[in-house]
Short mmCIF file of C-alpha atoms in Angstrom, two decimals:
data_model
loop_
_atom_site.label_atom_id
_atom_site.label_comp_id
_atom_site.label_asym_id
_atom_site.label_seq_id
_atom_site.Cartn_x
_atom_site.Cartn_y
_atom_site.Cartn_z
CA MET E 1 15.29 -27.99 -20.27
CA SER E 2 13.56 -27.49 -16.90
CA GLU E 3 16.96 -27.25 -15.15
CA LYS E 4 17.87 -24.26 -17.32
CA PHE E 5 14.67 -22.53 -16.29
CA PHE E 6 15.53 -23.03 -12.63
CA GLU E 7 19.01 -21.64 -13.26
CA ILE E 8 17.38 -18.48 -14.63
CA PHE E 9 15.34 -18.03 -11.46
CA GLU E 10 18.34 -18.78 -9.25
CA LYS E 11 20.40 -16.11 -11.03
CA LYS E 12 17.57 -13.60 -10.63
CA LEU E 13 17.36 -14.38 -6.92
CA GLU E 14 21.13 -14.01 -6.51
CA LYS E 15 20.96 -10.62 -8.16
CA LEU E 16 18.23 -9.55 -5.73
CA LYS E 17 20.43 -10.64 -2.82
CA GLU E 18 23.41 -8.71 -4.19
CA GLN E 19 21.24 -5.57 -4.41
CA ASN E 20 19.76 -6.08 -0.92
CA LEU E 21 16.33 -6.45 -2.53
CA TYR E 22 15.73 -10.08 -1.58
CA ARG E 23 12.71 -10.64 0.64
CA SER E 24 11.69 -13.62 2.76
CA VAL E 25 8.65 -14.57 4.81
CA LYS E 26 8.79 -14.28 8.60
CA ASP E 27 5.79 -15.95 10.25
CA MET E 28 4.59 -15.34 13.78
CA GLU E 29 4.59 -18.19 16.27
CA SER E 30 2.24 -16.45 18.69
CA ARG E 31 0.48 -13.13 19.23
CA HIS E 32 -0.79 -11.53 22.43
CA GLY E 33 -2.01 -7.97 21.99
CA MET E 34 0.78 -6.11 20.20
CA GLU E 35 3.42 -8.60 21.35
CA ILE E 36 4.40 -11.16 18.72
CA THR E 37 6.89 -14.04 18.74
CA ILE E 38 9.06 -14.74 15.69
CA GLN E 39 11.77 -17.43 15.77
CA GLY E 40 11.50 -17.60 19.53
CA LYS E 41 12.02 -13.87 20.15
CA LYS E 42 9.34 -11.48 21.39
CA TYR E 43 8.75 -8.12 19.67
CA ILE E 44 6.35 -5.20 19.93
CA ASN E 45 4.61 -5.16 16.55
CA PHE E 46 4.82 -1.79 14.82
CA ALA E 47 4.11 -3.21 11.36
CA SER E 48 0.40 -4.03 11.61
CA ASN E 49 -2.56 -2.46 9.80
CA ASP E 50 -4.90 -3.67 12.57
CA TYR E 51 -5.28 -0.02 13.57
CA LEU E 52 -7.94 -0.50 16.24
CA GLY E 53 -6.77 -3.90 17.48
CA LEU E 54 -10.17 -5.35 16.63
CA SER E 55 -8.79 -8.62 15.26
CA GLN E 56 -8.35 -9.68 18.88
CA HIS E 57 -11.48 -8.15 20.37
CA PRO E 58 -13.45 -10.80 22.33
CA LEU E 59 -16.76 -9.99 20.60
CA VAL E 60 -15.15 -10.20 17.15
CA LYS E 61 -13.58 -13.58 17.90
CA GLU E 62 -16.77 -14.89 19.51
CA ALA E 63 -18.84 -13.92 16.45
CA GLY E 64 -16.52 -15.91 14.18
CA ILE E 65 -16.63 -18.97 16.43
CA ASP E 66 -20.44 -18.89 16.58
CA ALA E 67 -20.64 -18.67 12.77
CA ILE E 68 -18.39 -21.72 12.36
CA LYS E 69 -20.70 -23.70 14.60
CA ILE E 70 -23.68 -22.84 12.39
CA PHE E 71 -22.23 -22.69 8.86
CA GLY E 72 -18.90 -24.54 9.06
CA ALA E 73 -15.37 -23.34 8.29
CA GLY E 74 -15.52 -22.46 4.57
CA GLY E 75 -17.79 -20.81 2.03
CA GLY E 76 -18.00 -23.96 -0.08
CA ALA E 77 -18.92 -22.23 -3.35
CA SER E 78 -19.03 -18.88 -5.09
CA ARG E 79 -21.60 -16.40 -3.85
CA LEU E 80 -23.73 -16.80 -6.99
CA LEU E 81 -24.01 -20.52 -6.36
CA SER E 82 -24.39 -21.65 -2.74
CA GLY E 83 -21.54 -19.81 -0.99
CA GLY E 84 -23.56 -16.93 0.39
CA THR E 85 -25.27 -16.78 3.78
CA ILE E 86 -27.61 -14.40 5.53
CA LEU E 87 -24.47 -13.12 7.28
CA HIS E 88 -23.07 -11.87 3.98
CA ARG E 89 -26.28 -9.96 3.26
CA LYS E 90 -26.39 -8.48 6.77
CA LEU E 91 -22.79 -7.29 6.48
CA GLU E 92 -23.48 -5.63 3.12
CA GLU E 93 -26.55 -3.89 4.56
CA LEU E 94 -24.52 -2.63 7.51
CA LEU E 95 -21.69 -1.45 5.23
CA SER E 96 -24.23 0.45 3.10
CA GLU E 97 -25.48 2.16 6.23
CA PHE E 98 -21.91 2.78 7.37
CA LYS E 99 -20.90 4.42 4.07
CA ASN E 100 -24.34 5.99 3.48
CA THR E 101 -24.88 4.39 0.07
CA GLU E 102 -27.69 2.54 -1.67
CA SER E 103 -25.90 -0.77 -1.99
CA CYS E 104 -22.78 -2.78 -1.22
CA LEU E 105 -20.93 -5.88 -2.38
CA VAL E 106 -18.43 -7.86 -0.29
CA LEU E 107 -15.37 -9.29 -2.06
CA ASN E 108 -12.50 -11.51 -1.02
CA SER E 109 -9.64 -9.00 -0.69
CA GLY E 110 -8.66 -5.45 -1.56
CA TYR E 111 -6.45 -6.75 -4.34
CA THR E 112 -9.29 -8.85 -5.74
CA ALA E 113 -11.64 -5.88 -5.52
CA ASN E 114 -9.46 -3.45 -7.47
CA THR E 115 -8.38 -5.96 -10.11
CA SER E 116 -11.99 -7.07 -10.60
CA LEU E 117 -13.98 -3.83 -10.35
CA ILE E 118 -11.80 -1.36 -12.26
CA PRO E 119 -11.70 -3.43 -15.50
CA VAL E 120 -15.51 -3.53 -15.66
CA LEU E 121 -15.95 0.06 -14.51
CA ALA E 122 -13.98 1.50 -17.43
CA GLY E 123 -13.57 -0.04 -20.87
CA ASP E 124 -13.31 0.84 -24.55
CA ASN E 125 -13.63 4.59 -25.26
CA ASP E 126 -13.22 5.44 -21.54
CA ILE E 127 -10.25 7.13 -19.86
CA ILE E 128 -8.84 6.35 -16.39
CA PHE E 129 -6.89 9.05 -14.55
CA SER E 130 -4.79 7.42 -11.82
CA ASP E 131 -2.54 8.94 -9.13
CA GLU E 132 1.09 7.95 -9.70
CA LEU E 133 1.43 6.57 -6.14
CA ASN E 134 -1.72 4.44 -6.19
CA HIS E 135 -1.53 0.95 -4.69
CA ALA E 136 -0.30 -1.94 -6.85
CA SER E 137 -3.81 -3.42 -6.93
CA ILE E 138 -5.15 -0.21 -8.50
CA ILE E 139 -2.28 -0.16 -10.99
CA ASP E 140 -3.00 -3.76 -11.98
CA GLY E 141 -6.74 -3.10 -12.16
CA CYS E 142 -6.07 -0.22 -14.56
CA ARG E 143 -3.78 -2.42 -16.66
CA LEU E 144 -6.52 -5.04 -16.97
CA SER E 145 -8.99 -2.43 -18.16
CA ARG E 146 -9.33 -1.70 -21.88
CA ALA E 147 -9.67 1.99 -21.11
CA GLU E 148 -6.95 4.50 -21.90
CA LYS E 149 -4.75 5.05 -18.80
CA ILE E 150 -3.33 8.43 -17.85
CA ILE E 151 -1.15 8.88 -14.76
CA TYR E 152 -1.22 12.25 -13.01
CA ARG E 153 1.44 13.54 -10.62
CA HIS E 154 0.90 12.51 -7.04
CA ALA E 155 -1.92 14.50 -5.42
CA ASP E 156 -1.40 17.26 -8.02
CA ILE E 157 -4.83 18.72 -8.77
CA GLU E 158 -3.53 21.28 -11.26
CA ASP E 159 -1.80 18.58 -13.28
CA LEU E 160 -4.97 16.50 -13.25
CA LYS E 161 -7.15 19.46 -14.27
CA LYS E 162 -5.00 20.09 -17.33
CA LEU E 163 -5.13 16.45 -18.33
CA ILE E 164 -8.83 15.89 -17.80
CA ARG E 165 -9.84 19.11 -19.56
CA ASN E 166 -7.49 18.86 -22.52
CA ILE E 167 -7.97 15.22 -23.46
CA SER E 168 -11.07 14.34 -25.47
CA CYS E 169 -13.01 11.26 -24.49
CA LYS E 170 -15.75 9.43 -26.39
CA GLY E 171 -16.90 7.58 -23.28
CA LYS E 172 -16.66 8.30 -19.56
CA LYS E 173 -13.81 9.66 -17.48
CA VAL E 174 -12.88 7.92 -14.23
CA ILE E 175 -10.54 9.31 -11.57
CA ILE E 176 -9.05 6.64 -9.31
CA THR E 177 -7.11 7.25 -6.12
CA ASP E 178 -6.22 5.86 -2.75
CA THR E 179 -7.58 8.04 0.04
CA VAL E 180 -4.64 7.29 2.33
CA PHE E 181 -1.43 6.28 0.58
CA SER E 182 -0.16 3.17 2.32
CA MET E 183 3.57 3.84 2.03
CA ASP E 184 3.61 7.58 2.80
CA GLY E 185 0.60 8.01 5.10
CA ASP E 186 -0.58 11.19 3.35
CA ILE E 187 -4.18 11.85 2.39
CA ALA E 188 -5.28 12.44 -1.21
CA PRO E 189 -6.94 15.79 -2.07
CA ILE E 190 -10.34 14.12 -2.10
CA ARG E 191 -12.37 17.33 -1.74
CA GLU E 192 -10.76 18.80 -4.86
CA LEU E 193 -11.14 15.51 -6.76
CA TYR E 194 -14.79 15.34 -5.69
CA GLU E 195 -15.49 18.86 -6.98
CA LEU E 196 -13.55 18.21 -10.19
CA CYS E 197 -15.57 15.07 -10.93
CA LYS E 198 -18.80 16.94 -10.25
CA ALA E 199 -17.76 19.73 -12.64
CA GLU E 200 -16.48 17.42 -15.38
CA GLY E 201 -19.18 14.73 -15.13
CA ALA E 202 -16.58 12.10 -14.21
CA LEU E 203 -16.72 9.11 -11.88
CA LEU E 204 -14.62 9.07 -8.72
CA TYR E 205 -13.39 5.66 -7.54
CA ILE E 206 -11.75 5.87 -4.11
CA ASP E 207 -9.84 3.14 -2.30
CA ASP E 208 -10.52 3.92 1.37
CA ALA E 209 -8.67 0.88 2.71
CA HIS E 210 -6.54 2.84 5.18
CA GLY E 211 -9.17 5.52 5.86
CA THR E 212 -12.03 3.27 6.91
CA GLY E 213 -12.08 2.91 10.69
CA VAL E 214 -9.45 5.63 11.06
CA LEU E 215 -10.71 8.88 9.51
CA GLY E 216 -14.05 10.62 9.96
CA ASN E 217 -14.69 9.13 13.41
CA GLY E 218 -14.21 5.75 11.78
CA TYR E 219 -16.57 6.26 8.84
CA GLY E 220 -13.83 7.12 6.34
CA ILE E 221 -12.66 9.90 4.10
CA LEU E 222 -16.00 11.41 3.02
CA LYS E 223 -17.15 11.87 6.62
CA HIS E 224 -13.68 13.16 7.50
CA LEU E 225 -14.08 15.95 4.94
CA GLY E 226 -17.81 16.51 5.47
CA LEU E 227 -18.64 15.43 1.89
CA GLN E 228 -22.02 14.01 0.94
CA THR E 229 -22.32 10.62 -0.70
CA GLU E 230 -23.08 11.06 -4.41
CA ALA E 231 -23.90 8.58 -7.18
CA PHE E 232 -20.68 9.48 -9.03
CA VAL E 233 -18.54 8.33 -6.05
CA ILE E 234 -17.67 4.65 -5.76
CA GLN E 235 -16.24 3.71 -2.36
CA MET E 236 -14.03 0.66 -2.11
CA GLY E 237 -12.58 -0.43 1.22
CA THR E 238 -11.14 -3.40 3.04
CA LEU E 239 -12.15 -5.49 6.02
CA SER E 240 -8.50 -6.30 6.75
CA LYS E 241 -7.16 -3.02 8.16
CA ALA E 242 -9.02 -1.20 10.97
CA ILE E 243 -11.94 -3.65 10.76
CA GLY E 244 -9.38 -6.29 11.66
CA VAL E 245 -10.58 -9.31 9.70
CA PHE E 246 -10.17 -10.12 5.98
CA GLY E 247 -11.88 -9.21 2.73
CA ALA E 248 -13.06 -6.08 0.96
CA PHE E 249 -16.20 -4.24 -0.08
CA VAL E 250 -17.47 -1.71 -2.58
CA CYS E 251 -20.30 0.70 -1.81
CA GLY E 252 -22.23 2.87 -4.23
CA ASP E 253 -25.32 3.39 -6.31
CA SER E 254 -27.46 0.23 -6.58
CA SER E 255 -27.09 0.07 -10.37
CA ILE E 256 -23.29 0.07 -10.28
CA ILE E 257 -23.22 -2.56 -7.53
CA ASP E 258 -25.61 -4.72 -9.57
CA TRP E 259 -23.29 -4.30 -12.55
CA PHE E 260 -20.32 -5.46 -10.47
CA ILE E 261 -22.28 -8.54 -9.34
CA ASN E 262 -22.92 -9.43 -12.97
CA SER E 263 -19.49 -8.63 -14.42
CA ALA E 264 -16.64 -8.60 -11.86
CA ARG E 265 -14.71 -11.81 -12.48
CA GLY E 266 -13.02 -11.84 -9.06
CA PHE E 267 -16.48 -11.94 -7.48
CA ILE E 268 -18.15 -14.33 -9.92
CA PHE E 269 -15.37 -16.92 -9.98
CA SER E 270 -14.18 -16.90 -6.35
CA THR E 271 -15.39 -18.97 -3.44
CA SER E 272 -17.17 -16.64 -1.03
CA LEU E 273 -15.61 -15.36 2.16
CA PRO E 274 -16.04 -17.86 5.02
CA PRO E 275 -19.12 -17.11 7.16
CA SER E 276 -16.88 -16.82 10.23
CA THR E 277 -14.90 -14.00 8.60
CA VAL E 278 -18.11 -12.22 7.62
CA ALA E 279 -19.60 -12.55 11.10
CA SER E 280 -16.42 -11.20 12.68
CA ALA E 281 -16.40 -8.27 10.27
CA TYR E 282 -20.02 -7.46 11.17
CA ALA E 283 -19.20 -7.50 14.90
CA SER E 284 -16.13 -5.34 14.33
CA LEU E 285 -18.03 -2.80 12.25
CA LYS E 286 -20.70 -2.49 14.96
CA ILE E 287 -17.98 -1.70 17.49
CA ILE E 288 -16.54 1.03 15.24
CA MET E 289 -19.99 2.56 14.81
CA GLU E 290 -20.99 2.43 18.47
CA ASP E 291 -17.79 2.75 20.53
CA LYS E 292 -15.43 5.65 19.73
CA GLU E 293 -12.93 5.00 22.52
CA LEU E 294 -10.67 2.86 20.33
CA ILE E 295 -10.49 5.55 17.63
CA LYS E 296 -9.76 8.16 20.30
CA ARG E 297 -6.98 5.96 21.69
CA LEU E 298 -5.53 5.46 18.20
CA TRP E 299 -5.23 9.20 17.57
CA GLU E 300 -3.74 9.81 20.99
CA ASN E 301 -1.06 7.22 20.19
CA ILE E 302 -0.41 8.77 16.77
CA GLU E 303 0.16 12.17 18.37
CA LYS E 304 2.61 10.69 20.90
CA VAL E 305 4.70 8.96 18.24
CA MET E 306 4.65 11.95 15.89
CA GLU E 307 5.97 14.10 18.76
CA ILE E 308 8.83 11.61 19.25
CA ILE E 309 9.66 11.66 15.52
CA LYS E 310 9.58 15.46 15.51
CA ASN E 311 11.80 15.83 18.58
CA LEU E 312 14.37 13.39 17.17
CA GLU E 313 14.22 15.19 13.80
CA LEU E 314 13.92 11.89 11.94
CA LYS E 315 13.21 12.20 8.25
CA THR E 316 9.60 11.32 7.42
CA THR E 317 6.82 12.17 4.96
CA LYS E 318 3.83 14.53 5.16
CA THR E 319 1.90 11.78 6.90
CA GLN E 320 -1.48 12.55 8.46
CA THR E 321 -2.39 9.04 9.57
CA PRO E 322 -1.19 6.04 11.65
CA ILE E 323 1.35 5.30 8.89
CA ILE E 324 4.63 6.98 9.87
CA PRO E 325 7.56 6.23 7.54
CA ILE E 326 11.17 6.84 8.54
CA LEU E 327 13.13 7.53 5.35
CA PHE E 328 16.73 6.58 4.55
CA GLU E 329 19.18 7.52 1.82
CA ASN E 330 19.87 3.94 0.76
CA ILE E 331 18.84 0.34 1.37
CA GLU E 332 21.93 -0.43 3.47
CA GLN E 333 21.04 2.30 5.97
CA ALA E 334 17.42 1.12 6.16
CA ILE E 335 18.49 -2.49 6.77
CA LYS E 336 20.91 -1.42 9.50
CA ALA E 337 18.22 0.71 11.15
CA SER E 338 15.73 -2.15 11.05
CA ARG E 339 18.27 -4.45 12.76
CA ILE E 340 18.74 -1.87 15.52
CA LEU E 341 14.97 -1.86 16.06
CA TYR E 342 14.85 -5.68 16.02
CA ASP E 343 17.60 -5.83 18.64
CA SER E 344 15.55 -3.39 20.73
CA GLY E 345 12.49 -5.63 20.53
CA ILE E 346 10.67 -3.53 17.92
CA TYR E 347 9.28 -5.31 14.88
CA ALA E 348 9.38 -2.93 11.90
CA PRO E 349 10.72 -4.47 8.65
CA VAL E 350 12.40 -2.56 5.83
CA ILE E 351 10.22 -1.42 2.93
CA ARG E 352 12.45 -1.43 -0.14
CA PRO E 353 12.26 -0.99 -3.91
CA PRO E 354 10.35 -1.76 -6.04
CA THR E 355 7.58 -1.28 -3.46
CA VAL E 356 8.88 2.26 -2.86
CA LYS E 357 11.52 4.43 -4.49
CA THR E 358 12.98 5.66 -1.19
CA PRO E 359 13.89 2.89 1.32
CA ARG E 360 12.12 3.23 4.63
CA ILE E 361 10.91 1.68 7.83
CA ARG E 362 7.15 2.10 8.01
CA ILE E 363 6.01 2.48 11.60
CA THR E 364 2.28 1.84 11.98
CA ILE E 365 0.48 2.91 15.12
CA THR E 366 -2.57 1.19 16.62
CA ALA E 367 -5.00 1.68 19.46
CA GLY E 368 -3.59 -1.53 20.89
CA HIS E 369 -0.18 -0.01 21.64
CA SER E 370 0.27 0.76 25.31
CA ASP E 371 2.21 3.70 26.74
CA ASN E 372 4.94 1.20 27.59
CA ASP E 373 5.07 0.01 23.96
CA ILE E 374 5.48 3.58 22.75
CA GLU E 375 8.17 4.24 25.35
CA LYS E 376 10.11 1.20 24.06
CA LEU E 377 9.75 2.55 20.52
CA SER E 378 11.01 5.95 21.69
CA VAL E 379 14.12 4.40 23.26
CA ALA E 380 14.82 2.40 20.09
CA LEU E 381 14.35 5.42 17.82
CA THR E 382 16.63 7.49 20.04
CA LEU E 383 19.34 4.83 19.69
CA LEU E 384 18.78 4.71 15.95
CA ASN E 385 19.02 8.48 15.75
CA SER E 386 22.34 8.53 17.60
CA ILE E 387 23.86 6.20 14.98
CA PHE E 388 22.58 7.96 11.88
#
């Protein structure tokens, strides 16, 4: 019987290969700055979300090492048992200051956060309004909720207004959106969503994973738009993008954070983040708050690469961030383009369905990229452009 099950999986995998949808893991053997080694070959990494290069900052690494010496390598238990340390509390206090909120809770990943917080934020009699291009973790969090789910067209405020005003709700209404969409690089209409929630008495849950450390002088989307922190806004973010470590957080009113502590299953039933990770995140966050040179360098690099894309007339999205997709008509073209980049020493894998509808190579820019790195990318993109 078990052999038949394996045959089913093997046939499914063969079908993926036939459709050029099969994916495999490629692990790094070493990493020095933006140079990585995979299967013995060196590449410039243009596929990293480490936007400020802080994962390799000496102070960030030193903080993690010092924490291991004091607390050991692992958390050892859930936070509600004995897995928490004073480092966890200090990080949450700093994140609250950073996001200008009453309280904060650290969680183990962005995926864990969204699939744990959304189901306890909205339940029976409530309605969730979710952008159609929201991250998979938001989609899954909505599915786990007992609330009614309504999908509105991507970044379409008029569509959302019609839906939210014409649908009756016995409980509360919750609008959920990414701030920066990870596959397209565009920014959600947060100001309009903010005003709509204020007018309709709805909650606004924002996933600022790709905005934190990048937008608003590093503070995120609300600072970027000059919006005040309000009790109806719940700010989720990650420690694994610009902060350069691992984990996630949610900031908001103290009552909602206390509710998450008492109800979010991904928090209650998970071993806490290792103290070393927490200490590194704290050091990284302090750098973002106190030293703006890295953010300045990031945006200078973004402008350089966007100018290259524009001059080559490569097809891209309405990106406004370090995420710069190059779009292709089909998977075969995208795979061929990625191989050209690989051969040129540029690491930028294909993003294919079902992750996205339109196949693409997603170039991500960081403060760690040197002028020489960007010149190598320019040469590779010019070669790619001559073929397509």
